[in-house]
Structures are given as structure tokens and as C-alpha cells.
CSV table of C-alpha atoms and ligand atoms in Angstrom, one decimal:
chain,number,residue,atom,x,y,z
A,28,CYS,CA,33.0,76.1,146.4
A,29,ALA,CA,32.9,76.3,150.2
A,30,ASP,CA,31.6,72.9,150.8
A,31,ARG,CA,33.1,69.8,149.2
A,32,HIS,CA,30.7,67.4,150.9
A,33,GLN,CA,27.8,68.0,148.6
A,34,TYR,CA,28.5,65.4,145.9
A,35,ARG,CA,26.4,66.4,142.9
A,36,GLY,CA,28.1,64.5,140.1
A,37,SER,CA,26.0,63.1,137.4
A,38,VAL,CA,25.8,59.4,136.7
A,39,SER,CA,27.5,58.4,133.5
A,40,THR,CA,25.5,57.1,130.6
A,41,THR,CA,28.6,56.8,128.4
A,42,PRO,CA,29.7,53.3,127.7
A,43,HIS,CA,32.8,52.7,129.7
A,44,PRO,CA,35.9,52.6,127.5
A,45,SER,CA,38.3,50.8,129.9
A,46,SER,CA,39.8,47.3,129.8
A,47,SER,CA,41.2,48.1,126.5
A,48,ALA,CA,43.6,45.1,126.7
A,49,SER,CA,40.7,42.6,126.8
A,50,PRO,CA,40.5,40.1,124.0
A,51,GLY,CA,38.3,41.2,121.2
A,52,SER,CA,39.0,44.9,121.7
A,53,ALA,CA,39.2,47.1,118.7
A,54,THR,CA,42.3,47.5,116.6
A,55,LEU,CA,43.4,50.4,114.4
A,56,TRP,CA,45.7,49.3,111.6
A,57,LEU,CA,48.0,52.0,110.1
A,58,GLN,CA,48.9,52.5,106.5
A,59,PRO,CA,52.4,51.3,105.6
A,60,SER,CA,55.1,53.6,107.0
A,61,ARG,CA,52.6,55.7,109.0
A,62,GLU,CA,54.0,54.4,112.2
A,63,ARG,CA,57.0,56.7,112.0
A,64,SER,CA,55.5,59.7,113.8
A,65,LEU,CA,54.3,57.3,116.6
A,66,THR,CA,57.7,55.9,117.1
A,67,ARG,CA,58.8,59.5,117.6
A,68,ARG,CA,56.1,59.6,120.3
A,69,HIS,CA,53.9,62.1,118.5
A,70,PRO,CA,50.4,61.4,119.7
A,71,TRP,CA,48.2,62.0,116.7
A,72,ILE,CA,46.9,59.5,114.1
A,73,PHE,CA,45.3,61.3,111.1
A,74,SER,CA,42.4,59.8,109.1
A,75,GLY,CA,44.7,59.4,106.1
A,76,GLY,CA,47.1,57.2,108.1
A,77,VAL,CA,44.5,54.7,109.0
A,78,ALA,CA,44.3,51.5,106.8
A,79,ARG,CA,41.3,50.0,108.6
A,80,VAL,CA,39.6,49.7,112.0
A,81,GLU,CA,38.6,46.3,113.3
A,82,GLY,CA,36.0,45.8,116.0
A,83,ALA,CA,33.6,48.8,115.5
A,84,PRO,CA,34.8,50.9,118.4
A,85,ALA,CA,32.4,53.6,119.7
A,86,PRO,CA,33.6,57.2,119.8
A,87,GLY,CA,36.2,57.6,122.5
A,88,HIS,CA,36.9,53.9,123.0
A,89,THR,CA,40.4,52.8,123.4
A,90,VAL,CA,41.9,51.0,120.4
A,91,LEU,CA,45.0,49.0,120.0
A,92,VAL,CA,47.2,50.6,117.4
A,93,ARG,CA,49.2,48.4,115.0
A,94,GLY,CA,51.6,49.2,112.3
A,95,ALA,CA,51.0,47.8,108.8
A,96,ASP,CA,53.4,44.9,109.7
A,97,GLY,CA,51.3,44.1,112.8
A,98,THR,CA,53.7,45.7,115.4
A,99,GLN,CA,51.8,46.8,118.5
A,100,LEU,CA,52.5,50.6,118.8
A,101,GLY,CA,50.3,51.4,121.9
A,102,TRP,CA,46.7,52.4,122.8
A,103,ALA,CA,44.8,55.4,121.5
A,104,ALA,CA,41.4,57.1,122.0
A,105,TYR,CA,39.3,56.7,118.9
A,106,SER,CA,37.6,59.8,117.4
A,107,PRO,CA,35.6,58.7,114.3
A,108,ALA,CA,34.3,62.1,113.5
A,109,SER,CA,37.6,63.9,113.6
A,110,GLN,CA,40.4,64.3,111.1
A,111,ILE,CA,42.6,63.4,114.0
A,112,ARG,CA,41.2,59.9,114.1
A,113,ALA,CA,42.9,58.7,117.2
A,114,ARG,CA,45.1,60.2,120.0
A,115,MET,CA,47.6,58.0,121.8
A,116,TRP,CA,47.2,57.3,125.5
A,117,THR,CA,50.4,55.3,125.6
A,118,PHE,CA,53.2,54.1,123.4
A,119,ALA,CA,53.6,50.9,125.6
A,120,ALA,CA,51.5,48.1,124.2
A,121,ASP,CA,51.6,46.3,127.6
A,122,ASP,CA,49.9,49.2,129.4
A,123,THR,CA,46.3,48.9,130.4
A,124,VAL,CA,44.2,52.0,129.8
A,125,ASP,CA,41.7,51.8,132.7
A,126,ASP,CA,40.4,54.1,135.4
A,127,SER,CA,43.5,54.1,137.5
A,128,PHE,CA,45.7,54.7,134.4
A,129,VAL,CA,43.7,57.8,133.4
A,130,ALA,CA,43.4,59.0,137.0
A,131,ALA,CA,47.2,58.7,137.5
A,132,ARG,CA,47.8,60.8,134.4
A,133,VAL,CA,45.7,63.6,135.8
A,134,ALA,CA,47.3,63.3,139.2
A,135,ALA,CA,50.8,63.4,137.7
A,136,ALA,CA,50.0,66.5,135.6
A,137,ALA,CA,48.6,68.3,138.6
A,138,ALA,CA,51.7,67.3,140.6
A,139,ARG,CA,54.0,68.9,138.0
A,140,ARG,CA,52.3,72.2,138.7
A,141,SER,CA,53.4,72.2,142.3
A,142,LEU,CA,56.6,74.0,141.0
A,143,LEU,CA,54.4,76.9,140.1
A,144,LEU,CA,51.6,76.7,142.7
A,145,SER,CA,54.0,76.3,145.7
A,146,SER,CA,56.1,79.3,144.5
A,147,GLY,CA,53.8,81.8,146.2
A,148,LEU,CA,53.3,83.6,143.0
A,149,THR,CA,49.8,82.4,142.3
A,150,ASP,CA,47.0,80.1,143.4
A,151,SER,CA,45.8,79.6,139.8
A,152,ALA,CA,47.3,77.4,137.1
A,153,ARG,CA,46.5,75.1,134.2
A,154,LEU,CA,46.7,71.7,135.8
A,155,VAL,CA,46.2,69.6,132.7
A,156,PHE,CA,47.0,70.7,129.2
A,157,SER,CA,45.6,67.9,127.0
A,158,GLU,CA,48.1,66.0,124.9
A,159,ALA,CA,50.9,68.0,126.5
A,160,ASP,CA,50.2,66.2,129.8
A,161,GLY,CA,49.3,62.8,128.3
A,162,VAL,CA,45.5,63.3,128.8
A,163,PRO,CA,44.3,64.1,125.2
A,164,GLY,CA,41.2,66.3,125.2
A,165,LEU,CA,41.3,67.4,128.8
A,166,ILE,CA,42.0,71.0,129.8
A,167,ALA,CA,41.7,71.7,133.5
A,168,ASP,CA,42.4,75.1,135.1
A,169,ARG,CA,42.6,75.6,138.8
A,170,TYR,CA,41.5,78.9,140.5
A,171,GLY,CA,42.1,78.4,144.2
A,172,ASP,CA,39.8,75.5,145.3
A,173,THR,CA,37.9,75.5,142.0
A,174,VAL,CA,38.8,73.5,138.9
A,175,VAL,CA,37.2,74.4,135.6
A,176,CYS,CA,37.6,71.8,132.9
A,177,GLN,CA,36.9,71.4,129.2
A,178,LEU,CA,36.6,68.0,127.5
A,179,THR,CA,37.4,68.6,123.9
A,180,THR,CA,37.6,65.1,122.3
A,181,ALA,CA,35.5,61.9,122.1
A,182,GLY,CA,38.2,60.2,124.2
A,183,ALA,CA,38.0,62.7,127.0
A,184,GLU,CA,34.2,62.6,126.8
A,185,ALA,CA,34.2,58.8,127.2
A,186,TRP,CA,36.2,59.2,130.4
A,187,ARG,CA,34.2,62.1,131.8
A,188,GLU,CA,33.4,60.6,135.2
A,189,VAL,CA,36.9,59.2,135.8
A,190,LEU,CA,38.4,62.6,134.9
A,191,ALA,CA,35.9,64.4,137.1
A,192,ASP,CA,36.7,62.1,140.0
A,193,ALA,CA,40.4,62.5,139.5
A,194,LEU,CA,40.2,66.3,139.5
A,195,PHE,CA,37.9,66.3,142.5
A,196,ALA,CA,40.4,64.0,144.4
A,197,LEU,CA,43.2,66.5,144.1
A,198,PRO,CA,44.3,68.1,147.4
A,199,GLY,CA,42.2,71.2,148.2
A,200,VAL,CA,39.8,70.9,145.3
A,201,ALA,CA,36.2,71.7,146.4
A,202,CYS,CA,34.5,72.0,143.0
A,203,VAL,CA,34.9,70.8,139.5
A,204,TYR,CA,32.9,72.7,136.9
A,205,GLU,CA,32.7,71.8,133.2
A,206,ARG,CA,32.9,74.4,130.4
A,207,SER,CA,32.9,72.1,127.4
A,208,ASP,CA,31.5,74.7,125.1
A,209,ALA,CA,34.6,75.3,122.9
A,210,ASP,CA,34.1,75.2,119.1
A,211,VAL,CA,36.6,72.4,118.8
A,212,ARG,CA,34.0,69.9,120.2
A,213,GLU,CA,32.0,70.3,116.9
A,214,ARG,CA,34.9,68.7,115.0
A,215,GLU,CA,34.5,65.7,117.3
A,216,GLY,CA,30.8,65.5,116.8
A,217,LEU,CA,30.2,66.5,120.4
A,218,ALA,CA,27.5,68.9,121.7
A,219,PRO,CA,28.3,71.6,124.2
A,220,ARG,CA,28.1,70.6,127.9
A,221,VAL,CA,28.3,73.1,130.7
A,222,GLY,CA,27.6,72.6,134.4
A,223,LEU,CA,28.8,71.4,137.8
A,224,LEU,CA,30.6,68.0,137.7
A,225,ARG,CA,31.6,67.6,141.4
A,226,GLY,CA,31.3,69.5,144.6
A,227,SER,CA,29.3,72.7,145.3
A,228,PRO,CA,28.8,75.4,142.7
A,229,PRO,CA,31.7,77.7,142.0
A,230,ALA,CA,31.7,81.0,144.0
A,231,THR,CA,30.2,83.9,142.0
A,232,ASP,CA,33.0,86.1,143.4
A,233,LEU,CA,35.8,83.6,142.5
A,234,VAL,CA,39.1,85.4,142.2
A,235,ALA,CA,42.5,84.3,140.9
A,236,HIS,CA,45.4,85.6,142.9
A,237,GLU,CA,48.7,86.4,141.1
A,238,SER,CA,51.7,88.5,142.1
A,239,GLY,CA,49.6,90.4,144.7
A,240,HIS,CA,46.8,91.1,142.2
A,241,ARG,CA,43.3,89.8,142.2
A,242,PHE,CA,41.4,88.9,139.0
A,243,ALA,CA,37.7,88.0,138.9
A,244,VAL,CA,37.1,84.6,137.2
A,245,ASP,CA,33.8,84.3,135.5
A,246,VAL,CA,33.6,80.5,135.5
A,247,ALA,CA,30.2,80.2,134.0
A,248,GLY,CA,30.1,83.0,131.5
A,249,GLY,CA,33.7,84.0,130.8
A,250,HIS,CA,36.0,83.1,127.8
A,251,LYS,CA,37.7,79.7,127.9
A,252,THR,CA,37.6,78.7,131.6
A,253,GLY,CA,37.0,82.3,132.8
A,254,PHE,CA,40.5,83.8,132.8
A,255,TYR,CA,43.6,83.9,130.5
A,256,LEU,CA,46.0,81.9,132.6
A,257,ASP,CA,48.2,81.7,129.5
A,258,GLN,CA,49.1,85.4,129.7
A,259,ARG,CA,50.9,85.1,133.1
A,260,ASP,CA,54.3,85.8,131.6
A,261,GLY,CA,52.7,88.6,129.6
A,262,ARG,CA,51.4,90.2,132.8
A,263,ALA,CA,54.9,90.1,134.3
A,264,ALA,CA,56.3,91.8,131.1
A,265,VAL,CA,53.6,94.5,131.3
A,266,ALA,CA,54.6,95.1,135.0
A,267,ALA,CA,58.2,95.6,134.0
A,268,VAL,CA,57.6,98.4,131.5
A,269,ALA,CA,54.4,100.2,132.4
A,270,ALA,CA,55.6,102.8,134.9
A,271,GLY,CA,55.0,106.4,133.7
A,272,ARG,CA,53.7,105.2,130.3
A,273,ARG,CA,50.6,106.1,128.3
A,274,VAL,CA,49.1,102.7,127.8
A,275,LEU,CA,46.8,101.3,125.2
A,276,ASN,CA,45.4,97.8,125.9
A,277,VAL,CA,43.8,96.4,122.8
A,278,PHE,CA,41.7,93.2,123.1
A,279,SER,CA,41.7,93.9,126.8
A,280,TYR,CA,39.1,91.2,127.9
A,281,THR,CA,38.7,91.7,131.7
A,282,GLY,CA,41.5,94.2,131.9
A,283,ALA,CA,44.2,92.1,133.5
A,284,PHE,CA,47.0,94.0,131.7
A,285,SER,CA,45.3,97.3,132.5
A,286,VAL,CA,45.1,96.5,136.2
A,287,ILE,CA,48.8,95.6,136.2
A,288,ALA,CA,49.8,98.7,134.3
A,289,ALA,CA,47.7,100.9,136.6
A,290,ALA,CA,49.2,99.2,139.7
A,291,CYS,CA,52.7,99.7,138.3
A,292,GLY,CA,52.3,103.4,137.6
A,293,ALA,CA,51.0,103.9,134.1
A,294,SER,CA,50.3,107.6,133.5
A,295,SER,CA,47.1,107.0,131.4
A,296,LEU,CA,45.2,103.9,130.2
A,297,LEU,CA,42.7,103.1,127.4
A,298,SER,CA,41.4,99.5,127.2
A,299,ILE,CA,39.5,98.4,124.1
A,300,ASP,CA,37.4,95.2,123.7
A,301,SER,CA,34.2,94.3,121.8
A,302,SER,CA,32.7,92.5,124.7
A,303,GLY,CA,30.6,94.6,127.1
A,304,PRO,CA,30.5,91.9,129.8
A,305,ALA,CA,34.3,91.5,129.7
A,306,LEU,CA,34.7,95.3,130.2
A,307,ALA,CA,32.2,95.2,133.1
A,308,VAL,CA,34.5,92.6,134.8
A,309,ALA,CA,37.4,94.9,134.0
A,310,ALA,CA,35.7,97.6,136.0
A,311,ARG,CA,35.2,95.1,138.8
A,312,ASN,CA,38.9,94.1,138.6
A,313,ALA,CA,39.9,97.7,139.0
A,314,SER,CA,38.0,98.1,142.2
A,315,LEU,CA,39.2,94.6,143.5
A,316,ASN,CA,42.7,95.9,143.1
A,317,ASP,CA,42.0,99.5,144.2
A,318,VAL,CA,43.3,101.0,141.0
A,319,ASP,CA,42.0,103.4,138.3
A,320,VAL,CA,42.1,101.7,134.9
A,321,GLY,CA,41.0,104.8,133.1
A,322,GLU,CA,38.8,104.5,130.0
A,323,LEU,CA,37.1,101.2,129.0
A,324,MET,CA,36.0,101.4,125.4
A,325,GLU,CA,33.5,98.9,124.0
A,326,ALA,CA,34.4,98.8,120.3
A,327,ASP,CA,35.7,96.8,117.4
A,328,ALA,CA,39.5,97.0,117.7
A,329,PHE,CA,40.2,97.5,114.0
A,330,THR,CA,37.8,100.5,113.8
A,331,ALA,CA,38.9,101.9,117.1
A,332,LEU,CA,42.6,101.8,116.2
A,333,ARG,CA,41.9,103.6,112.9
A,334,GLY,CA,40.0,106.2,114.8
A,335,LEU,CA,43.0,106.7,117.2
A,336,ARG,CA,45.4,106.9,114.2
A,337,ASP,CA,43.2,109.5,112.4
A,338,ARG,CA,43.3,111.6,115.6
A,339,ALA,CA,47.1,111.2,115.7
A,340,GLN,CA,47.1,109.7,119.2
A,341,GLN,CA,50.4,108.4,120.6
A,342,TYR,CA,51.1,105.8,123.2
A,343,ASP,CA,54.3,104.7,125.0
A,344,LEU,CA,53.1,101.2,125.6
A,345,ILE,CA,50.7,99.2,123.4
A,346,LEU,CA,49.4,95.7,124.3
A,347,LEU,CA,48.0,93.8,121.3
A,348,ASP,CA,46.5,90.4,122.2
A,349,PRO,CA,43.9,89.5,119.6
A,350,PRO,CA,41.8,86.3,119.7
A,351,LYS,CA,42.8,83.3,117.7
A,352,LEU,CA,42.6,84.6,114.1
A,353,ALA,CA,43.6,81.4,112.4
A,354,ASN,CA,42.0,78.1,113.6
A,355,THR,CA,43.6,76.1,110.8
A,356,GLU,CA,46.5,76.3,108.3
A,357,ARG,CA,43.8,77.1,105.6
A,358,GLN,CA,42.8,80.3,107.5
A,359,LEU,CA,46.4,81.4,107.7
A,360,ASP,CA,46.4,83.7,104.7
A,361,LYS,CA,43.4,85.7,105.9
A,362,ALA,CA,44.7,85.8,109.4
A,363,THR,CA,48.1,87.0,108.3
A,364,ARG,CA,46.5,90.0,106.7
A,365,ALA,CA,44.5,90.8,109.9
A,366,TYR,CA,47.7,90.5,112.1
A,367,LYS,CA,49.5,92.8,109.6
A,368,ASP,CA,46.7,95.4,109.8
A,369,LEU,CA,46.6,95.3,113.6
A,370,ASN,CA,50.3,95.6,114.0
A,371,LEU,CA,50.6,98.3,111.3
A,372,LEU,CA,48.0,100.4,113.2
A,373,ALA,CA,49.7,99.7,116.5
A,374,VAL,CA,53.2,100.7,115.3
A,375,LYS,CA,51.8,103.9,113.9
A,376,LEU,CA,50.4,104.8,117.3
A,377,LEU,CA,53.7,104.3,119.1
A,378,ALA,CA,55.3,107.4,120.4
A,379,PRO,CA,59.1,107.7,119.9
A,380,GLY,CA,60.8,105.1,122.0
A,381,GLY,CA,57.4,103.4,122.6
A,382,VAL,CA,57.1,99.7,123.4
A,383,LEU,CA,54.7,97.3,121.7
A,384,LEU,CA,53.8,93.9,123.2
A,385,THR,CA,52.2,91.9,120.4
A,386,TRP,CA,50.9,88.4,120.4
A,387,SER,CA,49.5,85.6,118.3
A,388,CYS,CA,47.7,82.7,119.9
A,389,SER,CA,47.1,81.0,116.6
A,390,GLY,CA,48.9,77.6,116.8
A,391,ALA,CA,49.0,77.6,113.0
A,392,MET,CA,51.2,80.7,112.9
A,393,SER,CA,54.8,80.0,113.9
A,394,MET,CA,57.0,82.6,115.7
A,395,ASP,CA,59.0,82.8,112.5
A,396,LEU,CA,56.0,83.8,110.4
A,397,PHE,CA,54.6,86.1,113.1
A,398,GLN,CA,57.9,88.0,113.2
A,399,LYS,CA,57.9,88.3,109.4
A,400,VAL,CA,54.3,89.7,109.5
A,401,VAL,CA,55.2,92.2,112.2
A,402,ALA,CA,58.4,93.2,110.3
A,403,GLY,CA,56.2,93.9,107.2
A,404,ALA,CA,53.9,96.1,109.4
A,405,ALA,CA,56.9,98.1,110.7
A,406,LEU,CA,58.2,98.5,107.2
A,407,ASP,CA,54.8,99.9,106.0
A,408,ALA,CA,54.7,102.2,109.0
A,409,LYS,CA,58.1,103.5,108.1
A,410,ARG,CA,59.4,102.9,111.6
A,411,ASP,CA,62.6,101.3,112.8
A,412,VAL,CA,61.6,98.7,115.4
A,413,ARG,CA,63.7,96.4,117.4
A,414,ILE,CA,62.9,93.1,119.2
A,415,ILE,CA,63.8,93.5,122.8
A,416,GLY,CA,62.2,90.4,124.1
A,417,ARG,CA,60.1,87.4,123.2
A,418,LEU,CA,57.1,86.0,125.1
A,419,HIS,CA,55.6,82.5,125.3
A,420,GLN,CA,52.9,80.6,127.0
A,421,PRO,CA,53.9,80.0,130.6
A,422,SER,CA,55.2,76.9,132.4
A,423,ASP,CA,51.8,75.4,133.1
A,424,HIS,CA,51.2,75.3,129.3
A,425,PRO,CA,54.1,73.0,128.6
A,426,VAL,CA,55.3,72.0,125.1
A,427,PRO,CA,56.5,68.3,124.9
A,428,LEU,CA,59.5,68.1,122.6
A,429,ALA,CA,57.7,65.3,120.8
A,430,PHE,CA,54.6,67.4,120.3
A,431,PRO,CA,55.5,70.9,119.2
A,432,GLU,CA,51.8,71.5,118.2
A,433,ALA,CA,51.2,72.3,121.9
A,434,GLU,CA,53.0,75.6,121.3
A,435,TYR,CA,50.4,78.3,120.4
A,436,LEU,CA,51.0,81.5,122.2
A,437,LYS,CA,53.9,83.7,121.1
A,438,GLY,CA,54.7,87.3,121.5
A,439,LEU,CA,57.3,90.0,120.7
A,440,VAL,CA,58.4,92.8,122.8
A,441,LEU,CA,59.3,95.6,120.4
A,442,GLN,CA,60.7,99.1,120.8
A,443,ALA,CA,60.3,101.8,118.1
A,444,ASP,CA,62.9,104.5,117.5
B,502,LIG,N1,44.6,90.2,126.8
B,502,LIG,C1,43.5,89.5,127.4
B,502,LIG,C2,42.9,88.4,126.6
B,502,LIG,C3,42.4,88.8,125.3
B,502,LIG,S1,41.4,87.6,124.6
B,502,LIG,C4,43.9,89.0,128.8
B,502,LIG,O1,45.1,89.0,129.1
B,502,LIG,O2,43.1,88.7,129.6
B,502,LIG,C5,40.8,88.4,123.1
B,502,LIG,C6,39.8,89.4,123.4
B,502,LIG,O3,39.5,90.0,122.1
B,502,LIG,C7,38.4,89.0,124.0
B,502,LIG,O4,38.2,89.7,125.2
B,502,LIG,C8,37.4,89.3,122.9
B,502,LIG,O5,36.2,89.8,123.5
B,502,LIG,C9,38.1,90.4,122.2
B,502,LIG,N2,37.7,90.6,120.8
B,502,LIG,C10,37.5,89.7,119.8
B,502,LIG,N3,37.3,90.3,118.6
B,502,LIG,C11,37.4,91.6,118.8
B,502,LIG,C12,37.3,92.8,118.0
B,502,LIG,N4,37.1,92.6,116.7
B,502,LIG,N5,37.5,94.0,118.5
B,502,LIG,C13,37.7,94.1,119.9
B,502,LIG,N6,37.8,93.1,120.7
B,502,LIG,C14,37.7,91.8,120.2
């Protein structure tokens, strides 16, 4: 992204969804009493709450939302294929959802990150976190001068060009790259889209700087937008406890925790992940930071942990950060068993006084339930285990009080007897 003068944005073929306030625009009528969550400023309208839609809006178009009694409740992005049938842009019926409205939302979200980005801690942050920033369906992560975005809803898709322009207009941004290949797009009836939106292509050696460490960001091929920004507080927690410990990093991805642990004086390190390409980046991260991250094992974590247990291995610090095991409430039962198995194996591998950092990034699993699952695991392992800290998604992944669904990442810092 060295040169921001090469404009290579594509021309939109999407019907423009703006001027929602014009006469004849579409209206979504709610079922009786279904306006309650909206009056509490919760942004989702489920399909079951919709009485009828007037005006045949296209996917992503802005609809006026009315209560059953006709009260105007605001404007929403229409998603006909999704169970979440509409997402509120605004609860003020006299707002106009147009280019400048959408661009201003993006700019305001990015401005809120100046708290973090001007702290000197890092040059990388999530700039826009979808509903949590009033831009439903837009995820935008910044790594230095590069912004990687995901458009996950019909509404965001309809505003693609405006969103791309708004991100490219942010100070110091040289490149906007799209990674709209998350599974959630299927639920919106959207095909994957990946590629450059604005500026010159992202650097192949793009690096996120954080707390004096350097992490390679694989924009085109990595998970999510290339790096797990949401584990920033986790990385700080690892740094605080790693010195002198034998460390096991399970679901290591590109080894960010391993690099930190090595830099902070871990006595030995084993990182496990099923992705060979992720482990190759972990090796690169080790050399970028001039540390030895020890063994990188490409394996299924469940199998590998059982193998370590059977060989009676012991660790002083275990990091357990599995992928999202429950996408929906319906998958929660099965996921609960998987979390229990993993944590049971991990607790068994803890040396006396050992520390386990364990996470769930499933939004459907509450901190309360997660703690119960982990408590069951410790009980089965016949170990006394104490909570000595709790971990959450960091400040650039905010949780609006009116939208608790934005909270998805939770972790426990545990110490065994
Ligand atoms: N802790 C990492 C992020 C982990 S993301 C960080 O801070 O960067 C979850 C990781 O789990 C991914 O890298 C994925 O490749 C890996 N994974 C998914 N299923 C797995 C399995 N069954 N066994 C081992 N690794 C798995």
C-alpha cells in the first residue's frame, strides 16, 4: 500500500439504496408490541416480528420502520434472505440515510479508535465493528496504512462503494481490501467477494505492530482479516505470566501468543494448530521478532492433547483459544461438550500451580455458561482450580449497552493447585 494515488475501485452495479426518506420508499410494518426492543435501541428486527413490507424493497435497501400503530420508529437495512430481516440504521425517523450519513458513521467509528491508536501501543485496530458502531454489516480492521474490510449483510453490500470511499478517506489509509468471504454472508444470500477496493494492493509483508512486537498479517489468505486483533488483551495477559514457564499454545494460529511468551522468557514452547499455512506464518513471526518459538505442531488439537496426556506431559502455562465452536444457540449443546473436553484435557496437563488461559469466542455461549463448563472440566480432572482473572474482547470491539449480542469473546485466567 505504498501508493494511494492509484485508484482502482470498481464501479458499483448495485442499485443505490439512499434517499430513503423520499416519498414512495418502502415501509416495514411490525407486528403488535414488537416495537419494544427498538424503543430500547436494539438494532435487530427478526422475521417473526414483521407484519408486512410495503413497496418491494431490494436486498439492502433502506426501509422506514413503523410500529403496528403506525408510529415511525426509524430506518433499517432490509435483508430479505436473513432471519434478521432488518437492521436499524437510526432510531430517528427524521434522519436521512444517504451517502453522507453512512460515511459519517464510518468516520465517527474510526475517530473513537484514536484513544487506542494514539496510545503508542499499536498501529492496528478494528475501526468499525458492525452494529456496535452503528454500521450494520461492516467490519473494518486497520493494519498500519491498510484497511481490510468484510461486508456481511445485504445492507452493507448495498453501500459497498460509499463504505469503501469512507474507509479510503480516513487519514493515512493507502489501501482498502475486501475479505467478504465469511460464512455469515450465506445467511444473507450473498456470494463471497475478495479483492482490492481502493488504493494499491496490500503489501505482501504487511505487519501489525503491537507492544514492541511485529505480527505478519496475511490479508489475502489469513483467517478473518488476517490477524486476531480481538486477542490484544489476551496477548498482554500472556506477557504477564509467561516468564520461566513451560508453555503450551493450543489453537496457536500464527503464533502470536507464542512470540509473546518467547519474548517474555518462557522456558519452553509447544504450539499446536491444524493449519500448516498458519504455522508457516508463526515461523515467520518468530524470525520477525528474533525469538525462538520452539516446536510448531500441525495436528488436530483434540488428538494432540490426548497424546500429551497419555505421555503425562506437564505445562506451567496453557493457552486454549479454539475457533468458534457454536455458531448458533442450536449448536450450543454440541459445542459445550467440545469446550468441556478441551478444558478437561488442558486442566489435566497443568503442572502444580500451573496457569490456564481459556477462551470461548462463541457469542451464543455466555461467560456464565462458559465458567460452568470449565468448572465441570476441573471437577472431572479432580483438580482445585481458581479464577484469578477474566478476559474480554478489547476496547476496539465495543459492546453497546443496548446491544449485548456484540459481546462474543470471553476468557478465564485460572490457576490450579
Ligand atoms: N490464538 C490465536 C487465534 C486462534 S484462532 C491468536 O491469538 O492468533 C483458532 C485456530 O484454531 C485457527 O488457527 C485454526 O486453524 C485452528 N483450528 C481449528 N480447528 C482446529 C483443530 N481441530 N485442531 C487444531 N487447530 C484447529
